[in-house]
Tab-separated table of C-alpha atoms in Angstrom:
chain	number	residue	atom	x	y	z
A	193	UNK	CA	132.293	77.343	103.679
A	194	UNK	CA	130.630	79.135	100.637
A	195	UNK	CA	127.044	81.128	101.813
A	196	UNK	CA	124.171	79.228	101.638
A	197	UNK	CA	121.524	80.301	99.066
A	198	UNK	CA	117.982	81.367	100.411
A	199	UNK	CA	115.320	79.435	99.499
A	200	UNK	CA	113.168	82.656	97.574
A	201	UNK	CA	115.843	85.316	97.433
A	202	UNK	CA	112.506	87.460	96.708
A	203	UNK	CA	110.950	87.081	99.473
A	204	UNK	CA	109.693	90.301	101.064
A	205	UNK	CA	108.547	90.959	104.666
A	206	UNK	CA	104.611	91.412	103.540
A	207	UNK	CA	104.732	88.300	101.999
A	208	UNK	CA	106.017	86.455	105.108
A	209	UNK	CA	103.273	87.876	107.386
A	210	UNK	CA	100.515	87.590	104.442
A	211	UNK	CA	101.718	83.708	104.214
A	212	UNK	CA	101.040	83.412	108.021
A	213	UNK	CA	97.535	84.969	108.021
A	214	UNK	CA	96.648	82.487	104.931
A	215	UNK	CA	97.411	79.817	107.012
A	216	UNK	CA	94.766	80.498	109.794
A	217	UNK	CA	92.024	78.230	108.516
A	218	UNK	CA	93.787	75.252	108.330
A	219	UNK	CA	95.017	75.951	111.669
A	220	UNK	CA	91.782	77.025	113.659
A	221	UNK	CA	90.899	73.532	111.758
A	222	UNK	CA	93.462	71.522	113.773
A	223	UNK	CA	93.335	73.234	116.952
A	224	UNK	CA	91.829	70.060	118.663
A	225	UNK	CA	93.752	67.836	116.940
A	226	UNK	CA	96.835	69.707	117.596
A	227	UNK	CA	96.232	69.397	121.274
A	228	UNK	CA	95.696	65.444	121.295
A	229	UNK	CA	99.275	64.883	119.251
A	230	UNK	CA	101.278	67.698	121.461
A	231	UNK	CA	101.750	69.644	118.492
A	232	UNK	CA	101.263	70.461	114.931
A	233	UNK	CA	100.797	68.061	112.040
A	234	UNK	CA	103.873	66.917	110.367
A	235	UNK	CA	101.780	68.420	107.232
A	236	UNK	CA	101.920	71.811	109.014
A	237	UNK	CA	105.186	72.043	109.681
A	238	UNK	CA	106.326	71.435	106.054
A	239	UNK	CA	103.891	73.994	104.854
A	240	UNK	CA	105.639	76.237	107.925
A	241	UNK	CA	108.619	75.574	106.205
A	242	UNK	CA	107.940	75.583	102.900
A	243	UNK	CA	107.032	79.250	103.510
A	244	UNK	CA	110.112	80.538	105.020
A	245	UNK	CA	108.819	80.237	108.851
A	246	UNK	CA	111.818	78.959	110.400
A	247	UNK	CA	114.482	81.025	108.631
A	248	UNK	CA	112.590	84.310	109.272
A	249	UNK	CA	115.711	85.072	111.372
A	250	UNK	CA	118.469	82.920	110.155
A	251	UNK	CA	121.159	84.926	108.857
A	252	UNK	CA	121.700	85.258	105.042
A	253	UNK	CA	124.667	83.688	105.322
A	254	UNK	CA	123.586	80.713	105.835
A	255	UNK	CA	119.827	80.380	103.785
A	256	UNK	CA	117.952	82.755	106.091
A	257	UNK	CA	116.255	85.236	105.466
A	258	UNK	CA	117.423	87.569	108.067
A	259	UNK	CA	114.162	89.811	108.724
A	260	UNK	CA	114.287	91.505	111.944
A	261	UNK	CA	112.477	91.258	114.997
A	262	UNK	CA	109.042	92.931	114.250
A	263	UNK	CA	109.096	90.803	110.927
A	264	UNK	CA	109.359	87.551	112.992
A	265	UNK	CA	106.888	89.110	115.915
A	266	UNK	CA	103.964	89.534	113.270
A	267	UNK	CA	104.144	85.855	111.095
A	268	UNK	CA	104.156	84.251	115.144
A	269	UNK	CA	100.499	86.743	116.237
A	270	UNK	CA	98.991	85.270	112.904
A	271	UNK	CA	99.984	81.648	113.476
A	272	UNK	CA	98.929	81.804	117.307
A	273	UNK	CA	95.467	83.819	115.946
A	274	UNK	CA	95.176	80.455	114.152
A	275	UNK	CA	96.073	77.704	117.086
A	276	UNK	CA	97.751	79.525	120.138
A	277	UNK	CA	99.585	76.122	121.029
A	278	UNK	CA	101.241	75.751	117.515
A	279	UNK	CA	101.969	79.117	117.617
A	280	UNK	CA	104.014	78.452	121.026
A	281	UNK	CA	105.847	75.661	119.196
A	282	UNK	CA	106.893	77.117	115.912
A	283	UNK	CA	107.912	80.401	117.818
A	284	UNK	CA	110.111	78.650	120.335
A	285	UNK	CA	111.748	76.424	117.550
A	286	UNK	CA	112.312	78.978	114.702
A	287	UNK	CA	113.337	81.837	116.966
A	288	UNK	CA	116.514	80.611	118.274
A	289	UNK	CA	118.399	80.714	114.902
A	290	UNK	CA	118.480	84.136	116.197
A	291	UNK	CA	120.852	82.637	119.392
A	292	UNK	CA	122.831	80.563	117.462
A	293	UNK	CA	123.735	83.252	114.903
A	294	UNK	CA	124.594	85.314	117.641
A	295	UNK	CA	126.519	83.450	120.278
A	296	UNK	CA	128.725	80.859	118.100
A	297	UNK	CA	131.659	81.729	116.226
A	298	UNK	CA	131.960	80.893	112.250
A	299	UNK	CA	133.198	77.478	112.998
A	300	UNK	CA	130.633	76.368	114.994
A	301	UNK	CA	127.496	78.163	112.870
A	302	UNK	CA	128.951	76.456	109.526
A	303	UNK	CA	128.387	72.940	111.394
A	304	UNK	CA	124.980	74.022	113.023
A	305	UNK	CA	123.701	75.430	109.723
A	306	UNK	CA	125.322	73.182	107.343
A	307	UNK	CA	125.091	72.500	103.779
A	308	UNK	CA	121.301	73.119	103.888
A	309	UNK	CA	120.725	75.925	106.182
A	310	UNK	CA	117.828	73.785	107.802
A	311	UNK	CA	117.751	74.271	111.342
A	312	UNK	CA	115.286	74.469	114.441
A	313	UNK	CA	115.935	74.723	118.030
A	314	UNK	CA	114.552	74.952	121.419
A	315	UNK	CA	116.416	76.907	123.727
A	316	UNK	CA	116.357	75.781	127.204
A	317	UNK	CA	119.258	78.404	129.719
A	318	UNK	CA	118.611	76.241	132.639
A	319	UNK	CA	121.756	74.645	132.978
A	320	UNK	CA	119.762	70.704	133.605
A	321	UNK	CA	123.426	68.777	132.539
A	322	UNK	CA	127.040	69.067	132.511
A	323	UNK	CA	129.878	69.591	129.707
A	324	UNK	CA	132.951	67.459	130.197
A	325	UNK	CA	136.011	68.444	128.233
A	326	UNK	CA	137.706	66.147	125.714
A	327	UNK	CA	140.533	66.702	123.840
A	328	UNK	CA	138.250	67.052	120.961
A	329	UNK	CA	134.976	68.649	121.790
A	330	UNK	CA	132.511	68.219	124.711
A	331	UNK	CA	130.297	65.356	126.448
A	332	UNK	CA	126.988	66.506	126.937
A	333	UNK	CA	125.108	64.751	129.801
A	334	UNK	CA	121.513	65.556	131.473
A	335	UNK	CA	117.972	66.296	130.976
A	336	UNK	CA	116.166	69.492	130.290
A	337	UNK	CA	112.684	70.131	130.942
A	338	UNK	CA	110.113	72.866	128.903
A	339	UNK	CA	111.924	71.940	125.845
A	340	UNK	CA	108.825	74.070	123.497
A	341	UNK	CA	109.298	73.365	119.513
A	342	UNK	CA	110.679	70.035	120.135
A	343	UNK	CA	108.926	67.973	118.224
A	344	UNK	CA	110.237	69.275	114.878
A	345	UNK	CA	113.724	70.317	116.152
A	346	UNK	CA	117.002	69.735	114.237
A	347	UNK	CA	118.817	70.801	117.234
A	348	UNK	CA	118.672	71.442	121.164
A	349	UNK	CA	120.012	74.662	122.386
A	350	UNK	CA	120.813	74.252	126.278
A	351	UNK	CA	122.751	75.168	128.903
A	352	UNK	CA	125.428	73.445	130.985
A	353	UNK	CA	127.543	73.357	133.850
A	354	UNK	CA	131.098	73.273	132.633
A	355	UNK	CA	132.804	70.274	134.380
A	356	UNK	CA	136.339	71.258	136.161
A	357	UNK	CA	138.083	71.107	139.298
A	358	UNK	CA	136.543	72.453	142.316
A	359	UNK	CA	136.898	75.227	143.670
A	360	UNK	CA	134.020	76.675	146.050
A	361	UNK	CA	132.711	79.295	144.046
A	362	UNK	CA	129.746	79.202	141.696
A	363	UNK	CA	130.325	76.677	138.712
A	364	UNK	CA	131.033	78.148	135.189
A	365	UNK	CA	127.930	77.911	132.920
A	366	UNK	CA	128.118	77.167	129.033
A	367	UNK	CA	125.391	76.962	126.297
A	368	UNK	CA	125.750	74.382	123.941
A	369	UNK	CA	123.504	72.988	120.914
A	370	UNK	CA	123.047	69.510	120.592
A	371	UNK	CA	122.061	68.083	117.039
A	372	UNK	CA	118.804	66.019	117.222
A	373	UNK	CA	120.409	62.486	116.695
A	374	UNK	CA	122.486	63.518	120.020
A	375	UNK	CA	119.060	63.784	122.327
A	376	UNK	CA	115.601	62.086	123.348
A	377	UNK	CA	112.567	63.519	123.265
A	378	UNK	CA	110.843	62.245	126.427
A	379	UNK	CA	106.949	62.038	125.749
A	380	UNK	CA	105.600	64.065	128.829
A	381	UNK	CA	103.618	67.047	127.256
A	382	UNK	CA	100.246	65.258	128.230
A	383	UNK	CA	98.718	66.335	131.332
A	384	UNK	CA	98.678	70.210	131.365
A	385	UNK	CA	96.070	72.457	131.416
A	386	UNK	CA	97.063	74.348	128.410
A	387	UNK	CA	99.014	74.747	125.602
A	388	UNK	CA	98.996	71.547	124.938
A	389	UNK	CA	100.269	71.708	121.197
A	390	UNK	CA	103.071	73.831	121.827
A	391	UNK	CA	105.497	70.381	121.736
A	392	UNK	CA	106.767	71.512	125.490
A	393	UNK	CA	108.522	68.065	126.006
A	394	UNK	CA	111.787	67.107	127.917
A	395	UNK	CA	114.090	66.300	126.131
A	396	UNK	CA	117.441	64.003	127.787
A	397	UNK	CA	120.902	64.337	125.935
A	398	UNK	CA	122.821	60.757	127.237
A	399	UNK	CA	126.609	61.645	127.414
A	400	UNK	CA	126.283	62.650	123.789
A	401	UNK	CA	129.937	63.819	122.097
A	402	UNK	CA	129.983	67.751	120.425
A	403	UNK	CA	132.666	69.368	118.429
A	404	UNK	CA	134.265	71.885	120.318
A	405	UNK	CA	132.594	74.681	118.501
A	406	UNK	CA	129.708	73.761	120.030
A	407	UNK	CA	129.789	75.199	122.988
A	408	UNK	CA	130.677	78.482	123.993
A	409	UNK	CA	131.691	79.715	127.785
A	410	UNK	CA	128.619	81.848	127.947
A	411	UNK	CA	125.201	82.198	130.906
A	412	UNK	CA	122.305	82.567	128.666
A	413	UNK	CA	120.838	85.001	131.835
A	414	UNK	CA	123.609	87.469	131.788
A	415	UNK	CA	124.904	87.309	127.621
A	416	UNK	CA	128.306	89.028	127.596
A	417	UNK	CA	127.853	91.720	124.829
A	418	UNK	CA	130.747	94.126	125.576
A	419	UNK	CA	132.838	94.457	122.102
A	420	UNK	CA	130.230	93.319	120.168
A	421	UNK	CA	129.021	89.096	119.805
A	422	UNK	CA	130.742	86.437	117.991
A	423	UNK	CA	127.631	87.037	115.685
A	424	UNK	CA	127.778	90.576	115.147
A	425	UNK	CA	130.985	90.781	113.725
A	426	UNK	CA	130.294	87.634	111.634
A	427	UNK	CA	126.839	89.093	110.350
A	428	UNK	CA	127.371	92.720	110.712
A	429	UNK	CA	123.732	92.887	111.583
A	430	UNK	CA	123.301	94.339	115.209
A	431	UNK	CA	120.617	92.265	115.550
A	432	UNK	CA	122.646	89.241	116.778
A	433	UNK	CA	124.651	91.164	119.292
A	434	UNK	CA	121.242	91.454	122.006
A	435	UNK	CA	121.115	90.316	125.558
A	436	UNK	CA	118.066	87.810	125.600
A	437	UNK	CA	115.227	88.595	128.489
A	438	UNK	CA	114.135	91.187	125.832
A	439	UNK	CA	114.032	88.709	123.006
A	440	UNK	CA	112.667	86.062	124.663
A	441	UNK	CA	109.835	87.939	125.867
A	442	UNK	CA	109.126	89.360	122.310
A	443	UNK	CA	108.279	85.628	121.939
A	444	UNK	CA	106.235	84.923	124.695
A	445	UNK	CA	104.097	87.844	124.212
A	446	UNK	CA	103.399	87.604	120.488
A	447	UNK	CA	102.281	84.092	121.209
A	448	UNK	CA	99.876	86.033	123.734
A	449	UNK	CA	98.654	88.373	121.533
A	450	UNK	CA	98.130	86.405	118.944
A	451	UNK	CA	96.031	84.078	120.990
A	452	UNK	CA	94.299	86.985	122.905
A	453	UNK	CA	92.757	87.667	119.215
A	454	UNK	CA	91.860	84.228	118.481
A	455	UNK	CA	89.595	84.656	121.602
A	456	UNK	CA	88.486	88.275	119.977
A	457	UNK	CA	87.847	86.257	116.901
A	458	UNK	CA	85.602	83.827	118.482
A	459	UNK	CA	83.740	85.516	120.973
A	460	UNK	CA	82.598	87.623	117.457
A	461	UNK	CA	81.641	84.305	116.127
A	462	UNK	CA	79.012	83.995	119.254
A	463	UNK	CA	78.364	87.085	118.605
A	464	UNK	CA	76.819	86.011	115.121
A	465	UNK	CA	75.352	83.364	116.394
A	466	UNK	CA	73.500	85.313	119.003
A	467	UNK	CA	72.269	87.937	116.502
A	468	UNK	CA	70.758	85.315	114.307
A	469	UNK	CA	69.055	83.321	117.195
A	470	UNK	CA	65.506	83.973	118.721
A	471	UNK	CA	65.317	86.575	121.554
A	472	UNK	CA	64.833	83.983	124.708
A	473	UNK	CA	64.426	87.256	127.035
A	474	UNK	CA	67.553	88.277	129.943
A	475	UNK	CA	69.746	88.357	130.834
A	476	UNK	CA	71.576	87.370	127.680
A	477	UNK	CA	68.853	88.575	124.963
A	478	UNK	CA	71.325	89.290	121.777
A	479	UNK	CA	74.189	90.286	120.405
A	480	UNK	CA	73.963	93.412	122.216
A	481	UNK	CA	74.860	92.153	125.183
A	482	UNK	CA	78.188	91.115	123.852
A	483	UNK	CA	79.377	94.592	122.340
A	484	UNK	CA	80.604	96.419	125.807
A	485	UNK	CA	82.960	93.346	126.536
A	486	UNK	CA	84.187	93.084	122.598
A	487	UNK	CA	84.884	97.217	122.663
A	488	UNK	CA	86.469	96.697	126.232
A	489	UNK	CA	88.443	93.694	125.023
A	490	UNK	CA	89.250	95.252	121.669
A	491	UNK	CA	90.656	98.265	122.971
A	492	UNK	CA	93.265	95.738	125.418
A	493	UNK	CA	94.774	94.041	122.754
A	494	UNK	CA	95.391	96.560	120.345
A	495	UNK	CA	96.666	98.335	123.025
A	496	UNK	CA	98.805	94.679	123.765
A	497	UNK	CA	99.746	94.600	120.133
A	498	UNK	CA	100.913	98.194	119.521
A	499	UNK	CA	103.185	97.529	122.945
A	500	UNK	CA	104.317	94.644	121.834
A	501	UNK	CA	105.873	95.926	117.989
A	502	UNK	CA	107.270	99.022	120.086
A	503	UNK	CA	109.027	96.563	122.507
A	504	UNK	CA	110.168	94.577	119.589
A	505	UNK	CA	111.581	97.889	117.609
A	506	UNK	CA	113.174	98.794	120.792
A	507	UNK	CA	115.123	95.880	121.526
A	508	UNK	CA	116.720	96.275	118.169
A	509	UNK	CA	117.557	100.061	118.842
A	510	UNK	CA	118.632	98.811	121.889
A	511	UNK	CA	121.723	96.348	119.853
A	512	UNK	CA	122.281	99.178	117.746
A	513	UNK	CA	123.337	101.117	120.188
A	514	UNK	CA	125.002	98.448	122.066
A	515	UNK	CA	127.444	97.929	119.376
A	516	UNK	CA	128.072	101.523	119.340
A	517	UNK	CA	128.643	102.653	122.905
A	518	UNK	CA	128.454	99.920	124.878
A	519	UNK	CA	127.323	101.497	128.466
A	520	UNK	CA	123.668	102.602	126.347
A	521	UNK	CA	122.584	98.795	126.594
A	522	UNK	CA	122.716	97.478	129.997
A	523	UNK	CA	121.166	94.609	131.653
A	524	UNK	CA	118.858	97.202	133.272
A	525	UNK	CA	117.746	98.398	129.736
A	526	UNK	CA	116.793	94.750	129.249
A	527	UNK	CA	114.911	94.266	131.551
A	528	UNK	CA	113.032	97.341	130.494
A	529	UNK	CA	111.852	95.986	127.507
A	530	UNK	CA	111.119	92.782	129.106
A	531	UNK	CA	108.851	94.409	131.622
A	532	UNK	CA	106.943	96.260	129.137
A	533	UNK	CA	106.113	93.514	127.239
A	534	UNK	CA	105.300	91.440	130.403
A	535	UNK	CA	102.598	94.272	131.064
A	536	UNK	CA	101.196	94.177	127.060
A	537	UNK	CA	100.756	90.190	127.735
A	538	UNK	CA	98.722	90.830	131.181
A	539	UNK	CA	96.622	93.318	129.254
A	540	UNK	CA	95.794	90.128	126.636
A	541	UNK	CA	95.155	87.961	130.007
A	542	UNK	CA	92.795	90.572	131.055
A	543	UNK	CA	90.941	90.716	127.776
A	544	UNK	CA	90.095	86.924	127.440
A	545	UNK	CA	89.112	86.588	130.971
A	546	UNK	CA	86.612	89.378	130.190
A	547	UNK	CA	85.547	87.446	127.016
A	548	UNK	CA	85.170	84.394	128.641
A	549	UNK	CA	83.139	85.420	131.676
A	550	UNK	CA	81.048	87.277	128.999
A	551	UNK	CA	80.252	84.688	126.325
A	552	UNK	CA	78.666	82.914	129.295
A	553	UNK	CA	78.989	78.906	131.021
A	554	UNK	CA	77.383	76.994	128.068
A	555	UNK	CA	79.828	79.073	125.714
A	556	UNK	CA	83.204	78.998	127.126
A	557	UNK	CA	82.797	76.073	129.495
A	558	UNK	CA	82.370	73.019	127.310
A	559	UNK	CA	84.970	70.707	126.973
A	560	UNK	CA	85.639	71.330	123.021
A	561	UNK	CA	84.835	75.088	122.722
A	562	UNK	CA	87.392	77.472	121.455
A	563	UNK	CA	87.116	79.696	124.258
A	564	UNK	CA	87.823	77.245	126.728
A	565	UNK	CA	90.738	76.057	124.803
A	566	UNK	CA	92.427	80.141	124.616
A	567	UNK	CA	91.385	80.414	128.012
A	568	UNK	CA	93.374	77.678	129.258
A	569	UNK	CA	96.288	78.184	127.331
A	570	UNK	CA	96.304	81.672	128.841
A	571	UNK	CA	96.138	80.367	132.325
A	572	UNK	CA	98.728	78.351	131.298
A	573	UNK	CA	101.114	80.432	129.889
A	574	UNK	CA	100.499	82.748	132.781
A	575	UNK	CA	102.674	80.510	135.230
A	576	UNK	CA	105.769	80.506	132.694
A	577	UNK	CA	108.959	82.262	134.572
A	578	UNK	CA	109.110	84.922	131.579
A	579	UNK	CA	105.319	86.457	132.978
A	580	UNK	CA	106.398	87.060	136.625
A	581	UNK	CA	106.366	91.036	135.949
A	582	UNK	CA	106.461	91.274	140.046
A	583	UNK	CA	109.819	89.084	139.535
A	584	UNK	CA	111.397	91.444	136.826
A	585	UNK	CA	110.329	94.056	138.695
A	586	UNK	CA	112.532	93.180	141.741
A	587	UNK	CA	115.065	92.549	139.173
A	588	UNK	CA	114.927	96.205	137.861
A	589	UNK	CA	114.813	98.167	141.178
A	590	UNK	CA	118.225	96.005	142.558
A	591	UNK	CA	119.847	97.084	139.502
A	592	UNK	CA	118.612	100.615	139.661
A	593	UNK	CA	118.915	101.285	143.375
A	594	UNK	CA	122.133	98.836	143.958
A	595	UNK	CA	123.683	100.566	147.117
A	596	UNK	CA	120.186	100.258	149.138
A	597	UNK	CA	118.806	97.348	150.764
């Protein structure tokens, strides 16, 4: 198959990012609207992909534009600045072009790319069906829940239980990508506190037939990396030769900071609103009132944001050493970075709590405000697996003191 063309072979990284911060009035204008459909506007996501969104990290090879990490980290803070929720969605869809360039050998990336290079996934490890053998590819059978960036999807990127005799021991685990006329998308994003237009539906997959290449013999938890990916020596590019708690919690936490500024951006809004209102007398007299909490909050998420584009820059130093000396990038090292970002995305938790206890009840309370809306996706996106720092933490000690108890 002859490379794919990119779309704007011009296209720089500034551009990207300066395309994403354009964006943000249209999407603080859709926020609630967002919310009631489950996601963003089928107008928004062309404009996300006439602008390059979704190939940020596609390789060139195949249309894509093949910016690195910190590239794809910024455009996702200035979308979720915009509308946290659609942020979550287009991050969790476009992202995992980064997976599928890096797990799946030429054959199987010239049929999930194809002749267009279009191509959006969520990426679900949980292994919620089974993969049955054929003589010519693989039956894919089962439901997967938390399926974010569904709605606009070409694909499904989930993982399986390999079907084979038994034998008593753990069953072998696959990851396998499922193009969207293969699976449902089950309608059950509704009744959540927040992020309710990040398109976090189930999707089911009903004994649907894959090529072979489809599927690779792979645990998305513990990605084999020794002698370099299937992607890597496709691509060259270290990039797509990582281990994935690191990358996956460059998503979740851009997401966070980018909505932990949305609630910086609106709590300044009150804070116009106060300065131009009538002094009513304490406790909340002005604008003054507001500045310790914007200062305190301020200083959190640039602190947040300046973590999170070091944890992004390290995970790629991280697969360029990997593909040099393989014992430099362990899973230990991986969960390094993922714990530091875990800890930048608490700070942003910290900061909107602080600006919504400030702006006060008739502020952030109402059913409609903004800071109502970033404070519940917050609480929500606090219970997702990828923000249990005490969890990772666990994780990192057994791996760093494995002979004690």
């Amino acid at each position: 198959m002859a490379p794919l063309a990119k779309p704007e072979p011009d296209l720089t990284p500034a551009q990207i990012i300066q395309r994403a911060i354009d964006l943000r009035p249209l999407l603080l204008e859709d926020q609630a609207a967002a919310e009631e459909r489950g996601t963003y506007s089928p107008e928004m996501h062309e404009r996300f992909r006439e602008a390059g969104f979704y190939r940020i990290l596609q390789p060139a090879m195949y249309g894509g534009y093949e910016f690195d990490l910190t590239v794809f980290s910024r455009v996702i803070v200035e979308v979720a600045r915009g509308c946290p929720g659609t942020g979550w969605c287009l991050c969790l869809a476009s992202g995992h072009a980064l997976n599928a360039a890096a797990l799946f050998d030429k054959d199987g990336q010239d049929i999930i790319f194809g002749d267009d290079g279009e191509f959006a996934a969520p990426a679900r490890g949980i292994p919620g069906g089974l993969a049955t053998e054929t003589d010519d590819g693989w039956i894919i059978d089962g439901t997967w829940d938390y399926c974010s960036g569904s709605p606009y999807s070409t694909h499904a990127i989930v993982g399986v239980r390999i079907a084979g005799p038994a034998t008593g021991g753990p069953p072998e685990l696959g990851i396998a990508i499922v193009p969207r006329s293969g699976w449902e998308l089950i309608d059950n994003w509704r009744d959540f506190i927040g992020m309710r237009a990040s398109g976090s539906n189930s999707i089911r997959v009903d004994k649907q037939w894959i090529p072979k290449p489809l599927l690779v013999r792979q645990n998305f938890f513990a990605i084999n990396i020794d002698g370099g990916t299937e992607g890597y020596k496709l691509h060259g590019n270290s990039m797509y030769s990582g281990r994935m708690f690191g990358f996956f919690q460059t998503e979740i936490t851009s997401i966070l900071v980018g909505a932990g500024f949305a609630a910086l951006d609106e709590f300044e809004r009150v804070m116009g609103l106060r300065a131009a209102a009538p002094k009513l007398g304490p406790p909340m007299s002005g604008a003054a009132d507001f500045h310790r909490p914007y200062g305190i909050a301020l200083g959190m998420l640039e602190a947040a944001s300046n973590a999170l584009a070091a944890g992004a820059r390290s995970y790629l130093d991280y697969c360029e050493r990997g593909v040099k000396e393989p014992a430099s990038y362990t899973e230990f090292d991986d969960l390094r970075i993922q714990a530091g970002l875990q800890h930048a995305a608490r700070l942003v938790e910290d900061a909107v709590q602080i600006l919504y206890s400030a702006a006060g009840t008739s502020i952030s309370a109402k059913n409609g405000s903004r800071l109502q809306r970033y404070y519940r996706d917050i609480s929500m996106a606090r219970t997702n697996p990828g923000l249990q720092f005490d969890r990772t933490a666990m994780q990192m000690a057994a791996r760093k003191f494995p002979e004690r108890p």
